[in-house]
Tab-separated table of C-alpha atoms in Angstrom:
chain	number	residue	atom	x	y	z
S	239	MET	CA	-2.598	-1.446	19.717
S	240	LYS	CA	-2.554	0.991	22.792
S	241	ASN	CA	-0.656	3.433	21.784
S	242	ARG	CA	0.183	2.422	18.210
S	243	SER	CA	-1.194	4.358	15.316
S	244	LEU	CA	-3.401	2.505	12.509
S	245	VAL	CA	-1.571	2.805	8.601
S	246	SER	CA	-2.357	0.197	6.681
S	247	ILE	CA	-3.791	-3.721	7.329
S	248	ASN	CA	-1.075	-5.011	7.531
S	249	ASP	CA	-0.712	-2.718	10.542
S	250	TYR	CA	-2.710	-5.525	12.622
S	251	SER	CA	-2.489	-9.398	13.032
S	252	LYS	CA	-5.051	-11.826	13.202
S	253	GLU	CA	-5.431	-11.972	17.385
S	254	GLU	CA	-5.450	-7.988	17.054
S	255	TYR	CA	-7.834	-8.245	13.751
S	256	LEU	CA	-10.128	-9.780	16.338
S	257	LYS	CA	-9.284	-8.301	18.823
S	258	ILE	CA	-10.755	-5.150	17.038
S	259	LEU	CA	-14.302	-7.252	16.530
S	260	ASP	CA	-14.478	-9.238	19.556
S	261	LEU	CA	-14.524	-4.986	20.815
S	262	ALA	CA	-16.523	-3.953	18.430
S	263	GLU	CA	-18.899	-6.402	19.297
S	264	GLU	CA	-19.617	-5.471	22.627
S	265	PHE	CA	-19.920	-2.142	20.833
S	266	GLU	CA	-22.376	-3.373	19.235
S	267	LYS	CA	-24.727	-4.606	22.386
S	268	ASN	CA	-23.869	-1.488	24.849
S	269	PRO	CA	-22.261	1.907	22.423
S	270	ARG	CA	-22.169	4.635	24.534
S	271	GLN	CA	-19.941	4.541	26.575
S	272	GLU	CA	-18.593	7.071	27.347
S	273	ILE	CA	-15.659	5.671	28.117
S	274	MET	CA	-13.819	8.493	26.311
S	275	ASN	CA	-14.122	11.227	29.818
S	276	GLY	CA	-13.633	14.156	27.214
S	277	HIS	CA	-10.515	12.440	25.438
S	278	VAL	CA	-9.909	14.725	22.133
S	279	VAL	CA	-9.595	13.328	18.744
S	280	ALA	CA	-8.433	15.451	15.509
S	281	THR	CA	-10.724	14.639	12.439
S	282	LEU	CA	-9.003	15.510	9.239
S	283	PHE	CA	-10.744	15.809	6.419
S	284	PHE	CA	-8.637	17.558	3.023
S	285	GLU	CA	-10.522	15.315	1.264
S	286	PRO	CA	-14.018	14.888	2.193
S	287	SER	CA	-16.219	11.640	2.466
S	288	THR	CA	-18.891	12.200	4.685
S	289	ARG	CA	-19.345	8.556	5.718
S	290	THR	CA	-16.249	7.476	6.964
S	291	ARG	CA	-16.668	11.464	8.615
S	292	LEU	CA	-19.348	11.307	10.461
S	293	SER	CA	-19.216	6.973	10.924
S	294	PHE	CA	-15.938	8.430	13.092
S	295	GLU	CA	-17.572	11.117	14.949
S	296	SER	CA	-20.182	9.235	15.802
S	297	ALA	CA	-18.226	6.625	17.277
S	298	VAL	CA	-16.047	9.397	19.622
S	299	ASN	CA	-19.202	11.327	20.459
S	300	ARG	CA	-20.988	7.712	21.610
S	301	LEU	CA	-17.593	6.953	23.648
S	302	GLY	CA	-17.812	10.519	25.289
S	303	GLY	CA	-15.052	12.082	22.832
S	304	ARG	CA	-14.369	15.104	22.245
S	305	ILE	CA	-13.246	16.004	17.983
S	306	LEU	CA	-11.573	19.136	16.669
S	307	GLY	CA	-10.733	19.361	13.028
S	308	PHE	CA	-12.398	20.312	9.441
S	309	ALA	CA	-14.226	18.866	6.758
S	310	ASP	CA	-12.442	19.891	4.019
S	311	SER	CA	-8.781	21.125	3.018
S	312	ASN	CA	-11.491	24.603	2.117
S	313	SER	CA	-11.245	24.980	5.045
S	314	SER	CA	-8.067	24.245	6.595
S	315	SER	CA	-5.019	25.827	6.362
S	316	ALA	CA	-3.150	23.472	3.819
S	317	THR	CA	-5.604	26.164	1.436
S	318	LYS	CA	-2.810	29.137	2.164
S	319	GLY	CA	0.219	26.020	1.609
S	320	GLU	CA	0.759	25.126	4.407
S	321	THR	CA	2.801	21.035	5.033
S	322	LEU	CA	1.675	17.890	5.701
S	323	ARG	CA	4.225	17.995	7.765
S	324	ASP	CA	3.354	21.015	9.512
S	325	THR	CA	-0.659	20.697	10.280
S	326	ILE	CA	0.397	17.148	11.407
S	327	LYS	CA	2.952	18.752	14.710
S	328	MET	CA	0.294	21.929	15.482
S	329	VAL	CA	-2.473	18.787	15.590
S	330	CYS	CA	-0.991	16.841	17.831
S	331	SER	CA	0.036	18.729	20.175
S	332	TYR	CA	-4.145	19.673	20.289
S	333	ALA	CA	-5.568	16.130	20.309
S	334	ASP	CA	-4.896	12.336	21.993
S	335	LEU	CA	-5.707	10.625	18.630
S	336	ILE	CA	-5.137	12.608	14.724
S	337	VAL	CA	-8.557	10.687	12.293
S	338	MET	CA	-6.723	11.261	8.942
S	339	ARG	CA	-7.860	11.449	5.576
S	340	HIS	CA	-6.017	13.107	2.741
S	341	PRO	CA	-6.265	12.401	-0.930
S	342	LEU	CA	-2.325	11.659	-1.135
S	343	GLU	CA	-0.964	7.496	-1.123
S	344	GLY	CA	1.252	7.256	1.655
S	345	SER	CA	0.326	10.380	3.405
S	346	ALA	CA	-1.322	9.245	6.760
S	347	ARG	CA	2.574	6.079	6.895
S	348	PHE	CA	4.395	9.925	6.759
S	349	ALA	CA	1.659	12.024	9.458
S	350	SER	CA	2.111	8.682	11.848
S	351	GLU	CA	6.043	8.804	11.576
S	352	VAL	CA	5.980	12.613	11.837
S	353	SER	CA	2.899	12.480	14.459
S	354	THR	CA	3.702	12.646	18.312
S	355	VAL	CA	-0.229	11.204	19.996
S	356	PRO	CA	-1.737	7.923	17.198
S	357	VAL	CA	-3.098	7.609	13.323
S	358	ILE	CA	-6.153	6.694	12.453
S	359	ASN	CA	-5.343	6.449	8.885
S	360	ALA	CA	-9.173	6.781	7.270
S	361	GLY	CA	-8.017	6.438	3.695
S	362	ASP	CA	-4.964	7.070	1.778
S	363	GLY	CA	-5.775	8.530	-1.717
S	364	ALA	CA	-6.456	5.210	-3.512
S	365	ASN	CA	-3.948	2.247	-1.510
S	366	GLN	CA	-4.996	2.239	2.778
S	367	HIS	CA	-8.699	2.196	4.391
S	368	PRO	CA	-7.623	0.255	6.311
S	369	THR	CA	-10.416	1.002	9.133
S	370	GLN	CA	-13.449	-0.256	6.320
S	371	THR	CA	-11.343	-3.328	5.999
S	372	LEU	CA	-12.372	-4.854	9.916
S	373	LEU	CA	-15.565	-3.738	9.133
S	374	ASP	CA	-16.055	-5.569	6.467
S	375	LEU	CA	-14.561	-8.180	8.570
S	376	TYR	CA	-16.720	-7.757	11.489
S	377	SER	CA	-19.572	-8.441	8.791
S	378	ILE	CA	-19.211	-10.780	7.826
S	379	ARG	CA	-17.935	-12.771	10.748
S	380	LYS	CA	-21.250	-11.960	11.629
S	381	THR	CA	-22.939	-12.406	8.767
S	382	GLN	CA	-21.192	-15.961	8.370
S	383	GLY	CA	-20.786	-16.934	12.330
S	384	THR	CA	-16.997	-16.997	10.857
S	385	LEU	CA	-14.390	-16.133	8.642
S	386	GLU	CA	-12.126	-19.550	8.133
S	387	ASN	CA	-12.390	-21.213	4.704
S	388	LEU	CA	-14.774	-19.231	3.548
S	389	ASN	CA	-15.815	-18.525	-0.785
S	390	ILE	CA	-15.501	-15.465	-1.074
S	391	PHE	CA	-16.231	-13.378	-4.639
S	392	MET	CA	-14.954	-10.100	-5.480
S	393	VAL	CA	-16.269	-8.511	-8.065
S	394	GLY	CA	-15.825	-4.986	-10.501
S	395	ASP	CA	-12.889	-3.589	-10.582
S	396	LEU	CA	-10.360	-5.101	-9.405
S	397	LYS	CA	-7.333	-3.238	-10.398
S	398	TYR	CA	-7.452	0.384	-8.881
S	399	GLY	CA	-10.492	-0.546	-5.240
S	400	ARG	CA	-8.004	-0.582	-2.543
S	401	THR	CA	-11.416	-1.994	-0.415
S	402	VAL	CA	-10.390	-5.046	-2.295
S	403	HIS	CA	-6.469	-5.185	-1.036
S	404	SER	CA	-7.014	-4.678	1.492
S	405	LEU	CA	-9.958	-7.193	2.347
S	406	LEU	CA	-8.052	-9.720	-0.037
S	407	MET	CA	-4.762	-9.242	2.890
S	408	ALA	CA	-6.691	-9.199	5.734
S	409	MET	CA	-8.976	-12.272	4.968
S	410	SER	CA	-6.304	-14.689	3.861
S	411	GLN	CA	-5.335	-15.284	7.291
S	412	PHE	CA	-8.402	-16.728	7.486
S	413	ASN	CA	-7.898	-19.625	4.145
S	414	ALA	CA	-10.400	-18.474	1.690
S	415	THR	CA	-10.776	-19.015	-1.340
S	416	PHE	CA	-10.921	-16.222	-3.750
S	417	TYR	CA	-13.318	-16.057	-6.364
S	418	PHE	CA	-12.178	-12.120	-8.345
S	419	ILE	CA	-15.105	-11.813	-11.819
S	420	SER	CA	-13.515	-8.441	-13.148
S	421	PRO	CA	-13.084	-7.251	-17.484
S	422	ASP	CA	-9.676	-7.798	-18.382
S	423	GLU	CA	-8.484	-4.201	-18.114
S	424	LEU	CA	-9.011	-4.289	-13.995
S	425	LYS	CA	-8.207	-7.399	-13.056
S	426	MET	CA	-6.851	-8.378	-8.701
S	427	PRO	CA	-3.165	-6.779	-10.004
S	428	ASP	CA	-0.149	-9.594	-9.971
S	429	GLU	CA	1.684	-8.852	-7.384
S	430	TYR	CA	-1.934	-9.709	-5.336
S	431	LYS	CA	-2.121	-13.793	-6.645
S	432	ARG	CA	2.003	-14.035	-6.204
S	433	TYR	CA	0.972	-13.478	-2.960
S	434	LEU	CA	-1.939	-15.881	-2.372
S	435	LYS	CA	0.243	-18.555	-4.373
S	436	SER	CA	3.097	-17.735	-1.619
S	437	MET	CA	0.008	-17.988	0.887
S	438	GLY	CA	-1.054	-21.309	-0.597
S	439	LEU	CA	-4.582	-20.100	-1.242
S	440	LYS	CA	-7.065	-20.894	-4.057
S	441	PHE	CA	-8.395	-18.288	-6.060
S	442	TYR	CA	-9.862	-17.680	-9.382
S	443	GLU	CA	-10.264	-15.808	-12.484
S	444	PHE	CA	-13.784	-15.004	-14.540
S	445	LYS	CA	-14.870	-12.483	-16.358
S	446	ASP	CA	-18.927	-13.296	-15.069
S	447	PHE	CA	-20.451	-14.678	-12.174
S	448	THR	CA	-23.770	-15.569	-13.508
S	449	ASP	CA	-22.724	-19.462	-13.491
S	450	ILE	CA	-21.209	-19.508	-9.867
S	451	ILE	CA	-22.908	-17.091	-8.211
S	452	ASN	CA	-24.180	-19.955	-6.289
S	453	GLN	CA	-20.224	-20.940	-4.867
S	454	ALA	CA	-20.134	-18.114	-2.521
S	455	ASP	CA	-21.066	-16.753	0.787
S	456	ILE	CA	-19.637	-13.271	0.136
S	457	ILE	CA	-19.724	-11.718	-3.110
S	458	TYR	CA	-18.290	-7.610	-2.500
S	459	MET	CA	-19.025	-5.582	-5.166
S	460	THR	CA	-17.344	-2.658	-5.908
S	461	ARG	CA	-17.637	0.008	-9.055
S	462	VAL	CA	-16.850	-0.395	-12.269
S	463	GLN	CA	-15.750	3.431	-13.454
S	464	LYS	CA	-16.299	4.262	-17.098
S	465	GLU	CA	-13.245	6.497	-17.079
S	466	ARG	CA	-11.410	3.552	-16.004
S	467	PHE	CA	-11.098	2.578	-19.556
S	468	SER	CA	-8.738	3.125	-22.397
S	469	ASP	CA	-11.439	2.106	-24.812
S	470	PRO	CA	-15.023	3.515	-24.270
S	471	ILE	CA	-16.530	0.612	-26.696
S	472	GLU	CA	-15.267	-2.090	-24.193
S	473	TYR	CA	-17.378	-0.182	-21.817
S	474	GLU	CA	-20.392	0.014	-22.932
S	475	ARG	CA	-19.246	-3.531	-23.811
S	476	THR	CA	-18.565	-4.965	-20.168
S	477	LYS	CA	-20.365	-2.951	-17.763
S	478	ASN	CA	-24.009	-5.018	-17.451
S	479	ALA	CA	-21.737	-7.842	-16.953
S	480	TYR	CA	-21.290	-6.423	-13.604
S	481	ILE	CA	-24.422	-5.699	-12.433
S	482	LEU	CA	-26.187	-7.595	-9.961
S	483	ARG	CA	-29.759	-8.066	-9.941
S	484	HIS	CA	-32.358	-10.084	-7.909
S	485	HIS	CA	-32.996	-12.327	-10.575
S	486	MET	CA	-28.833	-14.067	-10.244
S	487	LEU	CA	-30.181	-14.626	-6.526
S	488	LYS	CA	-31.897	-17.634	-6.944
S	489	ASP	CA	-30.020	-19.921	-6.099
S	490	SER	CA	-27.469	-18.942	-4.619
S	491	ARG	CA	-26.022	-20.462	-0.949
S	492	THR	CA	-28.573	-19.436	1.791
S	493	ASN	CA	-25.416	-17.600	4.332
S	494	MET	CA	-25.020	-15.629	1.359
S	495	LYS	CA	-24.590	-12.134	1.675
S	496	ILE	CA	-23.934	-9.342	-0.627
S	497	LEU	CA	-21.083	-6.679	0.535
S	498	HIS	CA	-20.061	-2.853	-0.732
S	499	PRO	CA	-17.920	-0.296	0.265
S	500	LEU	CA	-20.962	2.749	-0.588
S	501	PRO	CA	-21.644	4.586	-2.215
S	502	ARG	CA	-23.104	2.205	-5.314
S	503	VAL	CA	-22.868	3.389	-9.024
S	504	ASN	CA	-25.494	1.215	-11.052
S	505	GLU	CA	-23.715	-2.005	-10.369
S	506	ILE	CA	-26.354	-3.582	-7.780
S	507	HIS	CA	-29.867	-2.897	-9.371
S	508	LEU	CA	-32.406	-1.286	-6.563
S	509	ASP	CA	-34.257	-4.924	-6.883
S	510	VAL	CA	-31.925	-6.454	-4.805
S	511	ASP	CA	-32.412	-3.753	-2.155
S	512	SER	CA	-35.398	-6.110	-1.383
S	513	SER	CA	-32.665	-9.367	-1.099
S	514	GLU	CA	-32.920	-10.429	2.868
S	515	LYS	CA	-28.960	-10.985	0.134
S	516	ALA	CA	-27.965	-6.905	0.697
S	517	TYR	CA	-26.407	-6.644	3.915
S	518	TYR	CA	-24.696	-3.116	2.110
S	519	PHE	CA	-26.356	-0.939	4.374
S	520	THR	CA	-25.999	-2.448	7.338
S	521	GLN	CA	-22.170	-2.394	7.024
S	522	ALA	CA	-22.021	0.619	6.921
S	523	LEU	CA	-23.652	1.068	10.402
S	524	ASN	CA	-21.133	-1.069	11.559
S	525	GLY	CA	-18.754	0.503	10.884
S	526	VAL	CA	-19.954	2.941	14.225
S	527	PHE	CA	-19.352	0.135	16.253
S	528	VAL	CA	-15.717	-1.333	14.333
S	529	ARG	CA	-14.036	2.066	14.783
S	530	GLN	CA	-15.718	2.901	18.311
S	531	ALA	CA	-13.177	-0.357	18.708
S	532	ILE	CA	-10.683	0.836	17.383
S	533	ILE	CA	-10.411	3.922	18.980
S	534	SER	CA	-10.383	2.760	22.153
S	535	SER	CA	-8.106	-0.196	22.493
S	536	ILE	CA	-5.454	2.680	20.377
S	537	LEU	CA	-6.202	5.065	23.894
S	538	GLY	CA	-5.420	1.863	25.741
S	539	LEU	CA	-9.176	2.214	27.350
S	540	LYS	CA	-10.605	-1.442	26.382
I	254	MET	CA	46.702	-6.786	-24.031
I	255	LYS	CA	46.789	-5.769	-20.388
I	256	ASP	CA	48.802	-2.982	-20.804
I	257	ILE	CA	47.135	-1.218	-22.964
I	258	LYS	CA	44.009	-1.600	-20.619
I	259	HIS	CA	46.204	-0.041	-17.641
I	260	LEU	CA	46.563	2.971	-19.988
I	261	VAL	CA	43.342	3.451	-19.765
I	262	VAL	CA	42.432	4.461	-15.897
I	263	SER	CA	46.082	4.568	-15.243
I	264	ALA	CA	45.802	2.298	-11.689
I	265	ILE	CA	45.991	4.375	-8.405
I	266	LYS	CA	48.770	3.334	-5.125
I	267	ASP	CA	46.394	3.317	-2.823
I	268	GLY	CA	41.771	3.218	-2.588
I	269	THR	CA	39.216	1.564	-4.473
I	270	VAL	CA	38.760	0.518	-7.705
I	271	ILE	CA	34.771	0.000	-9.178
I	272	ASP	CA	34.504	-2.620	-12.667
I	273	HIS	CA	32.139	-3.544	-14.078
I	274	ILE	CA	29.288	-0.540	-14.046
I	275	PRO	CA	27.263	-0.600	-16.428
I	276	ALA	CA	28.453	3.138	-18.429
I	277	LYS	CA	25.299	4.104	-18.599
I	278	ASP	CA	24.752	3.970	-15.262
I	279	LEU	CA	27.972	5.884	-14.408
I	280	PHE	CA	27.256	9.132	-13.538
I	281	LYS	CA	25.213	7.448	-11.105
I	282	VAL	CA	27.257	5.596	-9.405
I	283	ILE	CA	29.536	8.886	-9.096
I	284	SER	CA	26.295	10.417	-8.086
I	285	ILE	CA	25.308	7.903	-5.741
I	286	LEU	CA	28.344	7.902	-3.689
I	287	GLY	CA	28.902	11.487	-3.994
I	288	LEU	CA	31.816	11.385	-5.695
I	289	ASP	CA	31.137	15.197	-7.321
I	290	HIS	CA	31.477	16.590	-3.744
I	291	ILE	CA	35.239	14.921	-2.927
I	292	GLU	CA	38.868	16.027	-3.145
I	293	ASN	CA	40.021	12.648	-3.261
I	294	GLN	CA	41.142	11.555	-6.873
I	295	VAL	CA	38.691	10.621	-8.527
I	296	THR	CA	39.585	9.691	-12.730
I	297	PHE	CA	37.075	7.035	-14.617
I	298	GLY	CA	36.933	5.445	-17.826
I	299	SER	CA	33.412	4.898	-20.241
I	300	ASN	CA	32.171	2.573	-22.203
I	301	LEU	CA	35.352	1.060	-22.114
I	302	ASP	CA	34.332	-2.679	-23.968
I	303	SER	CA	32.695	-5.421	-21.422
I	304	LYS	CA	32.098	-9.277	-22.722
I	305	LYS	CA	29.793	-8.999	-19.902
I	306	LEU	CA	28.493	-5.577	-19.940
I	307	GLY	CA	28.717	-5.120	-23.717
I	308	LYS	CA	29.728	-1.316	-22.194
I	309	LYS	CA	31.603	-0.623	-19.015
I	310	ALA	CA	32.719	1.821	-16.834
I	311	ILE	CA	35.177	2.031	-14.138
I	312	ILE	CA	36.067	4.262	-11.130
I	313	LYS	CA	39.427	4.774	-9.938
I	314	ILE	CA	38.943	6.312	-5.950
I	315	SER	CA	42.521	7.215	-4.435
I	316	GLY	CA	42.405	6.472	-0.749
I	317	LEU	CA	39.299	6.170	0.041
I	318	PHE	CA	37.543	2.887	1.156
I	319	PHE	CA	33.648	2.531	1.926
I	320	ARG	CA	31.696	1.544	4.268
I	321	ASN	CA	29.408	-1.857	3.061
I	322	GLU	CA	26.287	0.152	3.907
I	323	ASP	CA	27.904	2.954	1.565
I	324	ILE	CA	28.481	1.275	-1.345
I	325	ASN	CA	25.706	-1.252	-0.928
I	326	LYS	CA	23.921	1.696	-1.672
I	327	ILE	CA	25.207	1.369	-5.953
I	328	ALA	CA	23.380	-1.800	-5.723
I	329	LEU	CA	20.354	0.344	-7.739
I	330	VAL	CA	21.361	1.325	-11.016
I	331	ALA	CA	24.703	-1.078	-10.479
I	332	PRO	CA	24.786	-4.587	-8.905
I	333	GLU	CA	26.992	-6.536	-11.116
I	334	ALA	CA	29.729	-4.211	-9.376
I	335	LYS	CA	33.062	-5.665	-8.523
I	336	LEU	CA	35.077	-3.875	-5.669
I	337	ASN	CA	39.194	-4.174	-5.792
I	338	ILE	CA	40.204	-2.765	-2.647
I	339	ILE	CA	43.874	-1.821	-3.465
I	340	LYS	CA	47.053	-0.872	-1.043
I	341	ASP	CA	50.880	-0.120	-2.636
I	342	TYR	CA	49.056	-1.296	-5.994
I	343	ASN	CA	47.861	-4.214	-5.099
I	344	VAL	CA	44.458	-6.019	-4.491
I	345	ILE	CA	44.094	-6.483	-1.459
I	346	GLU	CA	40.315	-6.908	-1.195
I	347	LYS	CA	37.585	-8.661	-3.710
I	348	LYS	CA	33.640	-7.591	-2.572
I	349	VAL	CA	30.743	-7.531	-4.330
I	350	VAL	CA	27.935	-5.428	-4.696
I	351	GLU	CA	25.109	-7.200	-2.171
I	352	VAL	CA	21.763	-4.837	-3.343
I	353	PRO	CA	19.945	-4.086	0.476
I	354	ASP	CA	17.295	-4.839	2.773
I	355	SER	CA	15.581	-1.467	2.730
I	356	ILE	CA	16.368	1.947	0.433
I	357	THR	CA	16.982	5.411	2.225
I	358	GLY	CA	17.029	8.468	-0.117
I	359	ILE	CA	19.237	6.938	-3.811
I	360	ALA	CA	15.635	6.446	-5.641
I	361	LYS	CA	12.236	8.250	-6.645
I	362	CYS	CA	8.639	6.664	-6.579
I	363	VAL	CA	7.261	6.068	-9.502
I	364	ASN	CA	3.501	7.053	-7.807
I	365	PRO	CA	2.567	10.642	-8.833
I	366	LYS	CA	0.642	10.826	-6.047
I	367	CYS	CA	2.568	9.869	-3.390
I	368	ILE	CA	2.989	12.030	-0.583
I	369	THR	CA	7.099	11.467	-0.947
I	370	ASN	CA	6.557	13.128	-4.547
I	371	ASN	CA	4.405	15.644	-3.212
I	372	GLU	CA	6.430	17.509	0.223
I	373	GLU	CA	10.006	17.358	1.302
I	374	ILE	CA	10.782	13.897	2.705
I	375	VAL	CA	13.511	11.100	1.618
I	376	THR	CA	11.905	8.452	0.205
I	377	LYS	CA	12.332	5.009	1.673
I	378	PHE	CA	12.024	1.271	0.388
I	379	SER	CA	11.581	-1.830	0.994
I	380	VAL	CA	12.851	-4.383	-1.442
I	381	VAL	CA	10.824	-6.630	-2.187
I	382	ASP	CA	13.041	-8.835	-4.979
I	383	LYS	CA	16.858	-8.252	-4.949
I	384	LYS	CA	18.020	-10.248	-7.974
I	385	LYS	CA	15.907	-8.048	-10.282
I	386	VAL	CA	15.795	-5.263	-7.825
I	387	ILE	CA	11.489	-4.141	-6.886
I	388	LEU	CA	11.303	-1.172	-4.153
I	389	LYS	CA	8.193	-0.741	-2.251
I	390	CYS	CA	7.492	2.540	-1.305
I	391	TYR	CA	7.706	2.723	2.503
I	392	TYR	CA	4.613	5.132	1.914
I	393	CYS	CA	2.358	4.578	-0.598
I	394	GLU	CA	2.837	0.570	-0.471
I	395	LYS	CA	3.642	1.199	-4.573
I	396	ILE	CA	6.267	-0.587	-6.381
I	397	THR	CA	8.828	0.713	-8.261
I	398	ASP	CA	10.654	-1.758	-10.865
I	399	GLN	CA	14.238	-0.986	-12.693
I	400	ASP	CA	11.701	0.108	-15.284
I	401	ASN	CA	10.069	2.630	-14.145
I	402	MET	CA	13.261	3.792	-11.636
I	403	ARG	CA	15.011	7.131	-11.124
I	404	ILE	CA	17.474	8.505	-9.073
I	405	ILE	CA	16.883	11.182	-6.711
């Protein structure tokens, strides 16, 4: 992984996922390891993302590295019309590693071609957000003790949700069984279903999850956004089917955990927060350890 | 009948004949192969009758022979095209177009939010389905299929 950019979750093999997770575990036990020794990380956020940026910056700080960059494109020369190509060419002579979020899809792959230093994709539009996926994997392994042979429920917007697509690709390496729960308009795209078939993996599609919820090891919730529906009446009719409430968890498996990439709106009712099965806030916390692991392995420090 | 066919687009002594081009894509093929910028004699016919394609087009280029990797570029618009290599009025070799594993340039990514549609970048695709000619963008990873394909 040394000196290699991380643009897409498919850039890493199963063994490499596991290496990152082991390393993240080590960082969780001992988060302050000043191994970066003044290495400079540029965090280029062409679109704001508080959680992701702070989590990266916290990771760098705990590793004893330095940070430069900007938190939104208004404070970069992109507002003067500078191309991404030029910005990256300039920044890679100031930093040892670039962490970039950009609204355009494919921007991170392009940056990794232009840059002389490795690039970590912190989200390129609706395309990829691989560090989120790795922290999802970390959260799943930590709560289940394994990544193998799990029942993964994905709920909500499965059509546009990049986090569910990347998680599907990653979990397909571990013989998962998938349960897709979504309204018709937001179903898992065919290309992913074809991929699962080609891997010989099982998946099931449902319109709501009340009858089957007790089979879940992991429930991965996503936001169902009103603007995704062509028919607003359809939205009003379906939205309540994808809201998770405390009473629905009554007979769920004891090992079951609820994940969510956050921010949530109303798809997980507040009464779920008190359940020991609610894991989404801890999941966000795990992001720092996982990013410490990714940064230190790309810089060749671990 | 055979003689009449010859008259439609006259024969060449040495060069390449590209046959079985869908008539509507003739000018795309011309532009992909850069035939609009060469000095060689180029003759073509369009809307000719074809059992296979309905209406087909044919291009004859004098004194020009293509490398396979160049000719395969037209697979995106004319996957059924057949090439005859002509030496001294005789067909000395026949070739079919093969869809390559990857495509650089030529096509536009269908995704308006793709970086290649927002900055000066040469597009790159892997071909995920050779039969239906379905492309996957190297940058944004979105699928561009035949129906949505636009040639640059």
